XYZ file of C-alpha atoms in Angstrom:
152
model
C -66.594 12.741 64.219
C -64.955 9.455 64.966
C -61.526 8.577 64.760
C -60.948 6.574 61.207
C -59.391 3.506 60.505
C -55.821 3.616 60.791
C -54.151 2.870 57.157
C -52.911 0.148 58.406
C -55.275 -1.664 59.753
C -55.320 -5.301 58.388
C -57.980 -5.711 55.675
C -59.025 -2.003 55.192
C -59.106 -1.060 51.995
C -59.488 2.969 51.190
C -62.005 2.976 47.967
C -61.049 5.853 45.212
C -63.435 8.336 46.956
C -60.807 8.075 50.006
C -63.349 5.880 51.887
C -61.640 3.263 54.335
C -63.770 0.346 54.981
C -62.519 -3.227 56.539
C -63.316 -6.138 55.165
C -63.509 -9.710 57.272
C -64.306 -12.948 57.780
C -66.303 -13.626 60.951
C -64.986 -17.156 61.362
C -61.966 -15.550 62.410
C -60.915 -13.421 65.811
C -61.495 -9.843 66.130
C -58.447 -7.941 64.873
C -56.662 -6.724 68.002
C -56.557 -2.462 67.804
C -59.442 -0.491 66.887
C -63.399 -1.438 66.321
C -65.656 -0.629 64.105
C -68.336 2.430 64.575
C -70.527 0.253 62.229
C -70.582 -3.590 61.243
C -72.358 -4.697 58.151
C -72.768 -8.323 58.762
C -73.525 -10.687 55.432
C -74.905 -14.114 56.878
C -77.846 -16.368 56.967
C -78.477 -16.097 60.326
C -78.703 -12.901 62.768
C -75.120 -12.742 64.063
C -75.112 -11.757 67.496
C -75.196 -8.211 68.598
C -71.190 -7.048 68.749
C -70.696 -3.867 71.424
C -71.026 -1.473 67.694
C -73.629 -0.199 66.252
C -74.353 -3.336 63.063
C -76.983 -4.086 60.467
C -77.593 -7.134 59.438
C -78.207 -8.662 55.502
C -79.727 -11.977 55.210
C -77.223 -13.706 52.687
C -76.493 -17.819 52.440
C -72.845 -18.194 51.783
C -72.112 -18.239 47.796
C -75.506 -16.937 47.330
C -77.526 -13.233 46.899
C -78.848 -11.231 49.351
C -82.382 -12.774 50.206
C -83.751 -9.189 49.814
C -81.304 -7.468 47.287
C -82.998 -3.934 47.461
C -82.461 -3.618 51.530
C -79.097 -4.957 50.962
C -78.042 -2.395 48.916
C -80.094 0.103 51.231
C -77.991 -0.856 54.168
C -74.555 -1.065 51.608
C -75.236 2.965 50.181
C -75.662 3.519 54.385
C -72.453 2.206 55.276
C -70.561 3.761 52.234
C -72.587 7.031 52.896
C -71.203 6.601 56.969
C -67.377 5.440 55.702
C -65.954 8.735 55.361
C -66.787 9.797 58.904
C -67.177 6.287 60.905
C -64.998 2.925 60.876
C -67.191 1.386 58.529
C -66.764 -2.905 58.521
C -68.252 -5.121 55.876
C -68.191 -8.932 57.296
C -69.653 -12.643 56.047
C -67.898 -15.939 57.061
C -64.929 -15.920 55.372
C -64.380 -12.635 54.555
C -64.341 -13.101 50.628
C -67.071 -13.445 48.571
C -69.988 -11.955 50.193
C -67.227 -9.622 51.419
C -66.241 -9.154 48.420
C -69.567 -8.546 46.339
C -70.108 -6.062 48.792
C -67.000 -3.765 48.462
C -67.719 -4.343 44.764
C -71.011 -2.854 45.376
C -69.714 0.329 47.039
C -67.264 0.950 43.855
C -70.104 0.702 41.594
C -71.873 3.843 44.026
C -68.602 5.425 43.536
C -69.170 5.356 39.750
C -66.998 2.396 38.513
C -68.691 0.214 35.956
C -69.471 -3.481 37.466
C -66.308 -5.060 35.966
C -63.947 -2.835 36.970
C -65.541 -2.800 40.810
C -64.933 -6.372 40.674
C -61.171 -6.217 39.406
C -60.654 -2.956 41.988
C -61.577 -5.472 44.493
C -59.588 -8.107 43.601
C -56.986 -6.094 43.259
C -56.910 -4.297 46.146
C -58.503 -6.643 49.168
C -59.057 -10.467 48.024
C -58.253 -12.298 44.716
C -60.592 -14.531 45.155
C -63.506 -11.986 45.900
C -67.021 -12.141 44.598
C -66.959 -15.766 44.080
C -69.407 -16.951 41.406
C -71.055 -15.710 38.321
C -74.761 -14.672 40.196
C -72.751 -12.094 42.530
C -70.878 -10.577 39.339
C -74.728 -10.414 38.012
C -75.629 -8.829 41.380
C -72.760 -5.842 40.912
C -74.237 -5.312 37.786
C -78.148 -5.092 39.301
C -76.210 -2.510 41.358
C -75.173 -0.613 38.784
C -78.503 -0.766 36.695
C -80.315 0.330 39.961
C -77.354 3.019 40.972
C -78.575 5.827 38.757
C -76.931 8.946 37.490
C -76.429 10.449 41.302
C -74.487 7.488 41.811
C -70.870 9.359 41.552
C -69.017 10.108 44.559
C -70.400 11.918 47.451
C-alpha cells in the first residue's frame, strides 16, 4: 500500500467515503511535497508522460469528454484506486473539467448529481463544473451509475 495524501496537501479534497484525491490545474507548477501514484489527466491533447503511472481523457476545455463512457471508465478506476493510491484528477486550470470530474466520483459515491456539484463547490472550487453540458454530464453519470453505485 502506498503512502496517502497528506491532509494537507494543497487541493486534496477527502470525498465522504474518506477518499483523498487532488485536484489541479496543469498550467501551473507541480506542488512541491508528495506525487501522485496515479494522474488522471483531462485535456485535448496527450499530456506528456509525468514519472507516475497516468491515464489520459480526451476533453477540449469547457467541453465533454470526446468519449464519455471511457471517461467515466478511467474516473470509477481512479476513485476505485483513491483509497489505497494518491489519486490526482488534472485539466488546464484545475476547475471545470477538474471539477466535473470530482463531481463524477460523488455521484459513484451515491450523491444525486446536484448535490455532487454543490459538494464540489463547496469543498474544492466555487467555480467548478463550469457550464450547463458538464452539469448534464454528472447527471449521464448518475443515470449510467446504477444501484451498485454506493460506496465501496
Amino acid at each position: 500500500m502506498t503512502e496517502k495524501w497528506k491532509t494537507d496537501t494543497p487541493r486534496v479534497i477527502q470525498l465522504p467515503s474518506g477518499r483523498l484525491i487532488r485536484g489541479r490545474g496543469l498550467r501551473y507548477d507541480l506542488p512541491e511535497g508528495q506525487t501522485p501514484t496515479l494522474a488522471v489527466h483531462l485535456t485535448d491533447h496527450q499530456p506528456p508522460d509525468p514519472a507516475w503511472e497516468s491515464l489520459w481523457v480526451p476533453w477540449r476545455d469547457f467541453w465533454l469528454p470526446a468519449d464519455p463512457v471511457d471517461a467515466m471508465r478511467k474516473l470509477r478506476l481512479a476513485y476505485e484506486r483513491a483509497p489505497s493510491e494518491r489519486v490526482e484528477v488534472c485539466c488546464g486550470g484545475g476547475v471545470g473539467r477538474t471539477g466535473t470530474a470530482l463531481s463524477a466520483m460523488c455521484v459513484f459515491e451515491g450523491m444525486d448529481p446536484k448535490e455532487a456539484v454543490t459538494w464540489v463547490r463547496r469543498n474544492y472550487h466555487s467555480r467548478a463544473v463550469e457550464v450547463p453540458w458538464q452539469r448534464r454530464f454528472i447527471h449521464q453519470v448518475f443515470a449510467s451509475a446504477g444501484p451498485d453505485s454506493g460506496q465501496s
